[in-house]
């Protein structure tokens, strides 16, 4: 292949794949190589720009550790994470949205109606709803994980002042598919801007704000797992999310709550602040 | 942008750039985002495949250090490094070719005709030629850097048994533009396969061999720097380079050498093995 040229390189490379190459690997890698080459050719990528790109990836590796993955954040700010969510979300189910870097395994199990407020400051809210299938039937035994920021905009794990697993829970639905939890309102926050993803935001004059949100993962036997986020309808950054996570169907309405209207299983019912809010939000899962 | 869809995301993201965005940044980043999104959409990238891609980049970061950059190797095996070389090589000059990860700064300066063989085993060869401009005129004061593998296929820096800077040099041309050095024949070698780049080669049934080569960087005031490699014409991997570095004009012919035919300034002339080889290779630099 000493006679390779910029016109023949892409096909030559892809034709090197051996006969045992998995067809899907060949398809995905083939498309990746084609687009990578087309990108470099279209813009006439210089050596200096190529080196800057490699330096960016190298720095992303250096700044990443067990608690922070800059490659995920790059995928987020470049819209790839949300695009993958959109491509894989069936139309008539709850949209998926970015997982983000703050999920941790092992959150404590709460009963339906359990409380996450504990000693947390912030606007109190009761969030409840039903996990359903596409026909509207409740799903029994769905496991719901929830995690969110404290009132200071930080997740436990980022913030030494919060107890382990603060504002994180898992909850299993009963036959009625219902979940319910008392918690506090999440807060908008800035994604980290001290790495390459921040450099991209800065270079293009974009801000780093994410609208406030509750993260959810919902898993149930026989259904596809749902990774998503739910956003208060009055958040100022709802239409400016730095990572493009908001969807119409993921917006939740905060309503004024009244204790008398709460179900009996809301553990914190009698100690909620006057002026607490109430949110109803159902999840619809596609079959596996 | 809560109404964003997979069809509108790309343009929406690119339109977020502020008025002070550098036009070239917008052009390069815009093309990158368009191709990244088109790639994911075309193949219907799943969450699992997206995670595998991020894990690959994360592992590349973990395996990289001051002496090894896996992102460069990924760029090499995916053909991007060579494509950038091709895009930026003027037709009537010596082709550029991959820098590779083994260049180190501070190589010792040799006079024209100096010796690199020292105690190295291997087939001895005298390499000489002229650094020229596009009109054929010799370039005075060009600085040539050369680095290569020892007979065991390893570069000094990879191999504790070699002295510092073994088989590495810098040399400055005189008014005749001439360089000349006695050295040993380089050897084919395998690029590292214990990281993500190796995983890609393995998954597609590609081998990791590079044909033997001498690395060169040539710099001269008023000319564009040339980063290239030169390959023996009888190397078995010449048409199967794992990183696509070979070009027709970068192939050098090993000829039987005779001491009597060597210029007087070849320092090792009187101690070269019978059966040493001789190579003539000129470099042509484009203007800056």
Coordinates of C-alpha atoms in Angstrom, one line a residue:
Chain A
X1 CA 0.0 0.0 0.0
X2 CA 2.9 2.3 -0.6
X3 CA 0.8 3.9 -3.3
X4 CA -2.0 4.9 -0.8
X5 CA -3.4 8.4 -1.2
X6 CA -5.8 10.5 0.8
X7 CA -8.5 9.4 -1.6
X8 CA -7.8 5.7 -1.2
X9 CA -6.8 5.4 2.4
X10 CA -10.3 5.0 3.9
X11 CA -11.4 2.1 1.8
X12 CA -7.9 0.5 2.0
X13 CA -8.1 0.6 5.8
X14 CA -11.6 -0.9 5.9
X15 CA -10.7 -3.6 3.5
X16 CA -7.9 -4.8 5.8
X17 CA -10.5 -6.3 8.2
X18 CA -10.2 -10.1 8.3
X19 CA -13.0 -12.6 7.6
X20 CA -13.7 -13.2 11.3
X21 CA -14.5 -9.6 12.0
X22 CA -17.9 -9.3 13.8
X23 CA -20.2 -7.6 11.2
X24 CA -21.5 -5.0 13.7
X25 CA -17.9 -4.2 14.7
X26 CA -17.1 -3.7 11.0
X27 CA -20.2 -1.5 10.5
X28 CA -19.6 0.7 13.6
X29 CA -15.8 1.0 13.1
X30 CA -16.2 1.5 9.4
X31 CA -18.6 4.4 9.8
X32 CA -16.4 5.8 12.5
X33 CA -13.3 5.7 10.3
X34 CA -15.2 7.1 7.3
X35 CA -16.5 10.1 9.3
X36 CA -13.2 10.7 11.0
X37 CA -11.4 10.8 7.6
X38 CA -14.1 12.9 6.0
X39 CA -13.9 15.4 8.9
X40 CA -10.1 15.8 8.5
X41 CA -10.3 16.1 4.7
X42 CA -13.2 18.5 4.7
X43 CA -11.5 21.0 7.1
X44 CA -8.0 20.3 5.8
X45 CA -6.9 19.5 9.3
X46 CA -3.3 20.8 10.0
X47 CA -0.7 19.0 12.0
X48 CA -1.0 21.7 14.7
X49 CA -4.8 21.1 14.9
X50 CA -4.3 17.4 15.0
X51 CA -1.8 17.7 17.9
X52 CA -4.3 20.0 19.7
X53 CA -7.0 17.3 19.4
X54 CA -4.6 14.7 20.7
X55 CA -3.5 17.0 23.6
X56 CA -7.2 17.5 24.4
X57 CA -7.8 13.7 24.6
X58 CA -4.6 13.3 26.6
X59 CA -5.6 15.9 29.1
X60 CA -9.1 14.4 29.4
X61 CA -7.4 11.1 30.4
X62 CA -5.2 12.9 32.9
X63 CA -8.1 14.7 34.6
X64 CA -10.3 11.6 34.7
X65 CA -10.4 9.3 37.8
X66 CA -12.8 7.0 39.6
X67 CA -15.1 9.9 40.4
X68 CA -14.9 12.0 37.3
X69 CA -14.8 10.9 33.6
X70 CA -14.0 13.8 31.3
X71 CA -14.7 11.7 28.2
X72 CA -18.4 11.4 29.3
X73 CA -18.5 15.1 29.8
X74 CA -17.0 15.7 26.4
X75 CA -19.7 13.4 24.9
X76 CA -22.3 15.4 26.9
X77 CA -21.2 18.9 25.8
X78 CA -20.8 17.8 22.2
X79 CA -24.4 16.5 22.2
X80 CA -23.4 12.8 21.6
X81 CA -24.8 11.5 24.9
X82 CA -28.2 13.1 24.2
X83 CA -28.2 12.0 20.6
X84 CA -27.7 8.4 21.7
X85 CA -30.5 8.8 24.2
X86 CA -32.8 10.1 21.4
X87 CA -31.9 7.5 18.9
X88 CA -32.7 4.8 21.4
X89 CA -35.9 6.2 22.9
X90 CA -39.2 4.7 21.6
X91 CA -41.7 7.4 20.8
X92 CA -44.5 6.4 23.1
X93 CA -42.3 5.8 26.2
X94 CA -40.6 8.1 28.7
X95 CA -37.6 9.7 27.0
X96 CA -34.2 8.7 28.3
X97 CA -31.7 11.4 29.2
X98 CA -28.0 11.6 30.2
X99 CA -26.8 9.4 33.0
X100 CA -24.1 11.9 34.0
X101 CA -21.0 11.2 36.1
X102 CA -22.6 11.3 39.6
X103 CA -24.5 7.9 39.8
X104 CA -23.1 5.6 42.4
X105 CA -24.0 2.0 43.1
X106 CA -25.4 0.8 46.4
X107 CA -27.9 3.5 47.3
X108 CA -30.1 2.6 50.3
X109 CA -33.5 1.0 49.7
X110 CA -36.5 3.0 50.9
X111 CA -40.1 1.8 51.2
X112 CA -42.6 3.5 48.9
X113 CA -43.4 6.9 50.6
X114 CA -39.9 7.0 52.3
X115 CA -38.1 10.2 53.1
X116 CA -34.8 11.7 51.7
X117 CA -35.1 15.1 53.3
X118 CA -33.6 14.2 56.6
X119 CA -31.4 17.2 57.6
X120 CA -31.3 18.7 54.1
X121 CA -32.2 22.4 53.7
X122 CA -34.2 23.4 50.6
X123 CA -37.7 23.6 49.3
X124 CA -39.4 20.4 50.3
X125 CA -41.3 18.3 47.7
X126 CA -43.2 15.1 47.5
X127 CA -42.6 13.3 44.2
X128 CA -44.9 10.4 43.3
X129 CA -46.3 8.5 40.3
X130 CA -46.7 5.2 38.7
X131 CA -44.3 3.1 36.6
X132 CA -46.3 1.8 33.6
X133 CA -46.0 -0.3 30.5
X134 CA -46.9 1.1 27.0
X135 CA -50.5 0.0 27.5
X136 CA -50.8 2.0 30.7
X137 CA -50.7 -1.0 33.1
X138 CA -48.7 -0.6 36.3
X139 CA -45.5 -2.5 36.6
X140 CA -44.9 -4.4 39.8
X141 CA -41.4 -4.9 41.1
X142 CA -39.8 -2.0 39.2
X143 CA -36.7 -0.8 40.9
X144 CA -36.4 3.0 40.9
X145 CA -33.1 4.7 41.7
X146 CA -33.1 8.5 42.4
X147 CA -30.1 10.8 42.9
X148 CA -29.9 14.6 42.9
X149 CA -28.1 17.6 44.1
X150 CA -28.3 19.0 47.6
X151 CA -29.4 22.7 48.1
X152 CA -25.8 23.8 47.5
X153 CA -25.7 22.4 43.9
X154 CA -23.5 19.4 44.8
X155 CA -24.0 15.7 44.8
X156 CA -23.0 13.6 47.8
X157 CA -19.6 12.2 46.6
X158 CA -18.6 15.6 45.4
X159 CA -19.1 17.2 48.8
X160 CA -17.4 16.2 52.0
X161 CA -20.1 18.0 54.1
X162 CA -22.9 15.6 53.0
X163 CA -23.4 12.1 54.6
X164 CA -22.7 9.1 52.3
X165 CA -25.6 8.5 50.0
X166 CA -27.3 11.8 50.9
X167 CA -30.3 12.3 48.5
X168 CA -29.8 8.9 46.9
X169 CA -32.2 6.0 47.1
X170 CA -33.6 2.9 45.5
X171 CA -37.3 1.9 45.8
X172 CA -39.3 -1.1 44.6
X173 CA -42.9 -0.7 43.3
X174 CA -45.7 -2.9 44.6
X175 CA -48.6 -4.3 42.5
X176 CA -49.9 -0.7 41.9
X177 CA -46.6 0.3 40.2
X178 CA -46.5 3.3 42.5
X179 CA -43.4 5.1 43.8
X180 CA -43.4 8.1 46.3
X181 CA -40.7 10.0 48.1
X182 CA -40.3 13.2 50.0
X183 CA -37.1 15.1 49.1
X184 CA -35.9 18.6 48.4
X185 CA -35.9 20.6 45.2
X186 CA -32.7 20.0 43.1
X187 CA -30.7 23.1 42.1
X188 CA -29.1 24.2 38.8
X189 CA -25.3 23.7 38.6
X190 CA -22.3 24.2 36.4
X191 CA -20.6 21.2 34.8
X192 CA -16.9 21.2 35.5
X193 CA -15.0 23.7 33.3
X194 CA -11.5 23.1 34.4
X195 CA -10.9 20.4 31.7
X196 CA -11.1 20.0 27.9
X197 CA -14.9 20.1 27.9
X198 CA -14.8 23.4 29.6
X199 CA -12.2 24.6 27.1
X200 CA -14.7 23.8 24.3
X201 CA -17.5 25.6 26.1
X202 CA -15.2 28.6 26.6
X203 CA -13.9 28.7 23.1
X204 CA -17.4 28.8 21.7
X205 CA -18.9 31.2 24.2
X206 CA -21.3 28.6 25.7
X207 CA -22.2 28.6 29.4
X208 CA -21.8 25.5 31.6
X209 CA -25.2 25.6 33.4
X210 CA -27.5 22.6 33.7
X211 CA -31.1 23.1 34.7
X212 CA -32.0 21.5 38.0
X213 CA -33.1 17.8 37.8
X214 CA -33.8 14.6 39.5
X215 CA -31.9 11.6 38.0
X216 CA -33.7 8.3 37.7
X217 CA -32.8 4.8 36.6
X218 CA -35.8 2.5 36.4
X219 CA -35.4 -1.3 35.9
X220 CA -38.0 -4.0 35.7
X221 CA -37.9 -7.6 34.6
X222 CA -39.2 -7.9 31.0
X223 CA -38.7 -4.2 30.3
X224 CA -35.8 -2.1 28.9
X225 CA -34.0 -0.1 31.6
X226 CA -34.7 3.6 31.5
X227 CA -32.0 6.1 32.4
X228 CA -33.5 9.6 32.6
X229 CA -33.8 12.9 34.3
X230 CA -36.9 15.0 35.3
X231 CA -36.8 18.8 35.3
X232 CA -38.9 21.4 37.2
X233 CA -40.9 23.4 34.7
X234 CA -39.8 26.8 36.1
X235 CA -36.1 26.3 35.9
X236 CA -34.3 29.2 34.2
X237 CA -32.0 27.0 32.3
X238 CA -34.6 24.6 30.9
X239 CA -34.0 25.8 27.3
X240 CA -30.3 26.2 27.7
X241 CA -29.0 22.9 29.1
X242 CA -25.2 22.7 28.5
X243 CA -25.6 19.0 27.8
X244 CA -29.0 19.0 25.9
X245 CA -30.7 16.7 28.3
X246 CA -34.2 18.3 28.5
X247 CA -37.2 16.8 26.6
X248 CA -40.8 18.0 26.5
X249 CA -42.0 14.9 28.3
X250 CA -39.3 15.1 31.1
X251 CA -40.6 18.4 32.5
X252 CA -42.4 18.1 35.8
X253 CA -44.8 20.6 37.3
X254 CA -44.3 21.8 40.9
X255 CA -47.7 22.3 42.5
X256 CA -48.4 23.7 46.0
X257 CA -48.8 20.7 48.3
X258 CA -51.3 20.1 51.1
X259 CA -50.7 17.6 53.9
X260 CA -54.3 16.4 53.8
X261 CA -54.1 15.4 50.2
X262 CA -51.0 13.2 50.7
X263 CA -51.4 9.4 50.9
X264 CA -50.9 7.9 54.3
X265 CA -47.7 6.1 53.3
X266 CA -45.7 9.4 53.0
X267 CA -43.5 8.9 56.0
X268 CA -42.6 12.6 56.4
X269 CA -46.2 13.8 55.9
X270 CA -46.7 15.3 59.4
X271 CA -43.3 17.1 59.5
X272 CA -43.3 18.7 56.0
X273 CA -42.8 22.5 55.9
X274 CA -45.9 24.6 55.2
X275 CA -45.4 25.5 51.5
X276 CA -44.0 22.2 50.4
X277 CA -44.6 21.2 46.8
X278 CA -46.1 18.2 45.1
X279 CA -45.1 16.6 41.8
X280 CA -46.9 13.8 39.9
X281 CA -44.7 12.1 37.4
X282 CA -45.3 8.7 35.7
X283 CA -42.7 6.6 33.8
X284 CA -43.5 4.5 30.8
X285 CA -41.1 1.6 30.0
X286 CA -40.7 -0.2 26.7
X287 CA -40.6 -4.0 26.6
X288 CA -37.1 -5.6 26.7
Chain B
X1 CA -34.5 23.6 23.5
X2 CA -36.7 21.1 25.3
X3 CA -38.2 20.4 21.9
X4 CA -34.9 19.3 20.5
X5 CA -34.9 16.1 18.4
X6 CA -32.2 13.9 16.9
X7 CA -32.8 15.8 13.6
X8 CA -32.4 19.3 15.1
X9 CA -29.7 18.7 17.7
X10 CA -26.7 19.2 15.5
X11 CA -27.7 22.6 14.1
X12 CA -29.0 23.7 17.5
X13 CA -25.7 22.9 19.1
X14 CA -23.6 24.7 16.5
X15 CA -25.9 27.8 16.6
X16 CA -25.1 28.1 20.3
X17 CA -21.6 29.4 19.5
X18 CA -21.1 33.0 20.6
X19 CA -20.1 35.9 18.3
X20 CA -16.5 35.9 19.6
X21 CA -15.9 32.3 18.5
X22 CA -12.8 32.0 16.3
X23 CA -14.0 31.2 12.8
X24 CA -11.5 28.3 12.4
X25 CA -12.5 26.9 15.8
X26 CA -16.2 27.0 14.6
X27 CA -15.3 25.4 11.3
X28 CA -13.3 22.5 12.8
X29 CA -15.5 21.9 15.8
X30 CA -18.6 22.3 13.6
X31 CA -17.4 19.6 11.1
X32 CA -16.3 17.4 14.1
X33 CA -19.8 17.6 15.7
X34 CA -21.6 17.0 12.4
X35 CA -19.6 13.9 11.6
X36 CA -19.8 12.6 15.2
X37 CA -23.6 13.0 15.1
X38 CA -23.9 11.6 11.6
X39 CA -21.8 8.6 12.7
X40 CA -24.0 7.8 15.7
X41 CA -27.2 8.3 13.6
X42 CA -26.1 6.2 10.7
X43 CA -25.2 3.2 12.7
X44 CA -28.0 3.6 15.3
X45 CA -25.4 3.7 18.1
X46 CA -26.7 1.9 21.2
X47 CA -26.0 2.9 24.8
X48 CA -23.9 -0.2 25.2
X49 CA -21.7 0.7 22.2
X50 CA -21.5 4.3 23.3
X51 CA -20.3 3.1 26.7
X52 CA -17.7 0.8 25.0
X53 CA -16.4 3.7 23.1
X54 CA -16.0 5.8 26.3
X55 CA -14.4 2.9 28.1
X56 CA -11.9 2.6 25.2
X57 CA -11.0 6.3 25.5
X58 CA -10.8 6.0 29.3
X59 CA -8.4 3.0 29.0
X60 CA -6.3 4.9 26.5
X61 CA -5.9 7.6 29.1
X62 CA -5.0 5.2 31.8
X63 CA -2.3 3.4 29.7
X64 CA -0.8 6.7 28.5
X65 CA 2.1 8.3 30.3
X66 CA 5.1 10.5 29.5
X67 CA 6.7 7.8 27.3
X68 CA 3.6 6.4 25.6
X69 CA 0.5 8.1 24.2
X70 CA -2.2 5.7 23.2
X71 CA -4.3 8.4 21.6
X72 CA -1.5 8.9 19.0
X73 CA -1.4 5.2 18.4
X74 CA -5.2 5.1 18.0
X75 CA -4.9 8.0 15.5
X76 CA -2.2 5.9 13.8
X77 CA -4.0 2.6 13.4
X78 CA -7.2 4.4 12.4
X79 CA -5.3 6.1 9.6
X80 CA -5.9 9.6 10.8
X81 CA -2.2 10.4 11.4
X82 CA -1.3 9.4 7.8
X83 CA -4.3 11.2 6.4
X84 CA -3.2 14.4 8.1
X85 CA 0.3 13.8 6.6
X86 CA -1.1 13.4 3.1
X87 CA -3.4 16.4 3.3
X88 CA -0.5 18.6 4.3
X89 CA 2.2 17.3 2.0
X90 CA 2.8 19.4 -1.2
X91 CA 3.1 17.1 -4.3
X92 CA 6.6 18.0 -5.4
X93 CA 8.3 17.7 -2.0
X94 CA 9.3 14.8 0.1
X95 CA 6.1 13.2 1.7
X96 CA 5.7 13.6 5.4
X97 CA 5.0 10.5 7.5
X98 CA 4.0 9.6 11.0
X99 CA 6.1 11.1 13.9
X100 CA 5.4 8.1 16.1
X101 CA 5.8 8.1 19.9
X102 CA 9.6 7.5 20.1
X103 CA 11.0 10.9 19.3
X104 CA 12.9 12.5 22.1
X105 CA 14.4 16.0 22.4
X106 CA 18.1 16.6 22.9
X107 CA 19.8 14.1 20.6
X108 CA 23.5 14.6 20.3
X109 CA 24.8 16.7 17.4
X110 CA 27.1 14.8 15.0
X111 CA 29.2 16.3 12.2
X112 CA 28.3 15.4 8.6
X113 CA 29.8 11.9 8.1
X114 CA 29.5 11.1 11.8
X115 CA 28.9 7.6 13.2
X116 CA 25.9 6.1 15.0
X117 CA 27.0 2.4 14.9
X118 CA 29.3 2.5 18.0
X119 CA 28.7 -0.9 19.6
X120 CA 25.5 -1.7 17.9
X121 CA 25.1 -5.1 16.2
X122 CA 23.3 -5.2 12.9
X123 CA 23.8 -4.7 9.2
X124 CA 25.9 -1.6 8.7
X125 CA 24.8 1.1 6.3
X126 CA 26.0 4.5 5.2
X127 CA 23.0 6.9 4.5
X128 CA 23.7 10.1 2.7
X129 CA 22.1 12.7 0.5
X130 CA 21.2 16.3 0.1
X131 CA 18.5 18.5 1.6
X132 CA 17.1 20.6 -1.3
X133 CA 14.5 23.2 -2.1
X134 CA 11.8 22.6 -4.7
X135 CA 14.1 24.1 -7.4
X136 CA 16.8 21.5 -6.5
X137 CA 19.1 24.0 -4.8
X138 CA 20.9 22.7 -1.6
X139 CA 19.8 24.1 1.7
X140 CA 22.5 25.2 4.0
X141 CA 22.0 25.1 7.8
X142 CA 19.2 22.5 7.6
X143 CA 19.0 20.5 10.9
X144 CA 18.4 16.8 10.4
X145 CA 17.2 14.6 13.3
X146 CA 17.4 10.8 12.9
X147 CA 16.1 8.2 15.3
X148 CA 15.6 4.4 14.7
X149 CA 15.4 1.0 16.3
X150 CA 18.3 -1.0 17.4
X151 CA 18.8 -4.5 16.0
X152 CA 16.4 -5.9 18.6
X153 CA 13.5 -3.8 17.2
X154 CA 13.5 -1.4 20.2
X155 CA 14.3 2.3 20.4
X156 CA 16.5 3.6 23.1
X157 CA 14.1 4.9 25.8
X158 CA 12.1 1.6 25.4
X159 CA 15.1 -0.6 26.2
X160 CA 17.2 -0.3 29.4
X161 CA 20.1 -2.2 27.7
X162 CA 20.7 0.6 25.2
X163 CA 22.7 3.7 26.2
X164 CA 20.8 7.0 26.3
X165 CA 20.3 8.5 22.8
X166 CA 21.6 5.3 21.2
X167 CA 20.9 5.5 17.4
X168 CA 19.7 9.1 17.7
X169 CA 21.4 12.2 16.3
X170 CA 21.1 15.7 15.0
X171 CA 23.2 17.0 12.1
X172 CA 23.5 20.4 10.4
X173 CA 24.1 20.7 6.7
X174 CA 26.8 22.9 5.2
X175 CA 26.7 25.0 2.0
X176 CA 26.3 21.8 -0.1
X177 CA 23.1 20.8 1.8
X178 CA 24.7 17.4 2.4
X179 CA 24.1 15.0 5.3
X180 CA 25.9 11.6 5.8
X181 CA 25.8 9.1 8.7
X182 CA 26.9 5.5 9.3
X183 CA 24.4 3.5 11.2
X184 CA 22.7 0.1 11.2
X185 CA 19.8 -1.2 9.3
X186 CA 16.5 -0.6 11.3
X187 CA 14.2 -3.6 12.0
X188 CA 10.5 -4.2 11.6
X189 CA 8.5 -4.1 14.9
X190 CA 5.1 -4.5 16.4
X191 CA 3.2 -1.5 17.7
X192 CA 2.0 -2.0 21.2
X193 CA -1.1 -4.2 21.3
X194 CA -1.8 -4.3 25.1
X195 CA -4.1 -1.2 24.9
X196 CA -7.2 -0.1 23.0
X197 CA -5.4 0.3 19.7
X198 CA -4.4 -3.3 19.9
X199 CA -8.0 -4.2 20.7
X200 CA -9.1 -2.6 17.4
X201 CA -6.4 -4.4 15.4
X202 CA -7.4 -7.7 17.1
X203 CA -11.1 -7.2 16.6
X204 CA -10.6 -6.6 12.9
X205 CA -8.0 -9.3 12.3
X206 CA -5.2 -6.8 11.4
X207 CA -1.6 -7.4 12.4
X208 CA 0.5 -4.9 14.3
X209 CA 3.7 -4.9 12.2
X210 CA 5.4 -1.8 11.0
X211 CA 8.0 -2.1 8.2
X212 CA 11.5 -1.0 9.3
X213 CA 12.3 2.7 8.9
X214 CA 14.5 5.6 9.7
X215 CA 12.7 8.5 11.3
X216 CA 13.7 12.0 10.2
X217 CA 12.8 15.5 11.2
X218 CA 14.3 18.2 9.0
X219 CA 14.1 21.9 9.8
X220 CA 15.6 24.9 8.0
X221 CA 14.9 28.6 8.3
X222 CA 12.5 29.7 5.5
X223 CA 11.2 26.2 5.0
X224 CA 8.4 24.1 6.4
X225 CA 9.5 21.4 8.8
X226 CA 9.4 17.9 7.5
X227 CA 8.5 15.0 9.7
X228 CA 9.0 11.7 7.8
X229 CA 10.3 8.2 7.7
X230 CA 12.3 6.3 5.1
X231 CA 11.8 2.6 4.4
X232 CA 14.2 -0.1 3.0
X233 CA 12.8 -1.3 -0.4
X234 CA 13.1 -5.0 0.5
X235 CA 11.1 -4.8 3.8
X236 CA 8.5 -7.6 4.0
X237 CA 5.9 -5.3 5.6
X238 CA 6.3 -2.4 3.1
X239 CA 2.8 -2.9 1.7
X240 CA 1.2 -3.8 5.1
X241 CA 2.2 -1.1 7.5
X242 CA -0.2 -1.2 10.5
X243 CA -0.2 2.7 10.6
X244 CA -0.1 3.4 6.8
X245 CA 3.1 5.4 6.9
X246 CA 4.7 4.2 3.6
X247 CA 4.7 6.3 0.4
X248 CA 6.3 5.6 -2.9
X249 CA 8.8 8.4 -2.5
X250 CA 9.9 7.3 1.0
X251 CA 11.3 4.0 -0.1
X252 CA 15.2 3.8 -0.1
X253 CA 17.3 1.3 -2.0
X254 CA 20.0 -0.5 -0.1
X255 CA 23.0 -1.0 -2.4
X256 CA 26.2 -2.9 -1.7
X257 CA 28.8 -0.4 -0.4
X258 CA 32.5 -0.2 -1.1
X259 CA 34.9 1.7 1.2
X260 CA 36.8 3.2 -1.7
X261 CA 33.6 4.9 -3.0
X262 CA 32.9 6.6 0.3
X263 CA 33.6 10.3 0.8
X264 CA 36.5 11.1 3.1
X265 CA 34.3 12.6 5.8
X266 CA 32.7 9.2 6.6
X267 CA 34.2 8.9 10.1
X268 CA 33.7 5.1 10.3
X269 CA 34.9 4.4 6.7
X270 CA 38.0 2.4 7.7
X271 CA 36.2 0.2 10.3
X272 CA 33.0 -0.6 8.4
X273 CA 32.2 -4.3 8.0
X274 CA 32.8 -5.9 4.6
X275 CA 29.3 -6.2 3.1
X276 CA 28.1 -2.8 4.5
X277 CA 25.3 -1.2 2.5
X278 CA 25.0 2.3 1.0
X279 CA 21.8 4.4 0.6
X280 CA 21.4 7.7 -1.2
X281 CA 18.3 9.6 -0.2
X282 CA 17.6 13.3 -0.8
X283 CA 15.0 15.4 1.0
X284 CA 13.0 18.2 -0.7
X285 CA 11.4 20.9 1.6
X286 CA 8.6 23.2 0.7
X287 CA 8.9 26.9 1.6
X288 CA 7.5 28.1 4.9

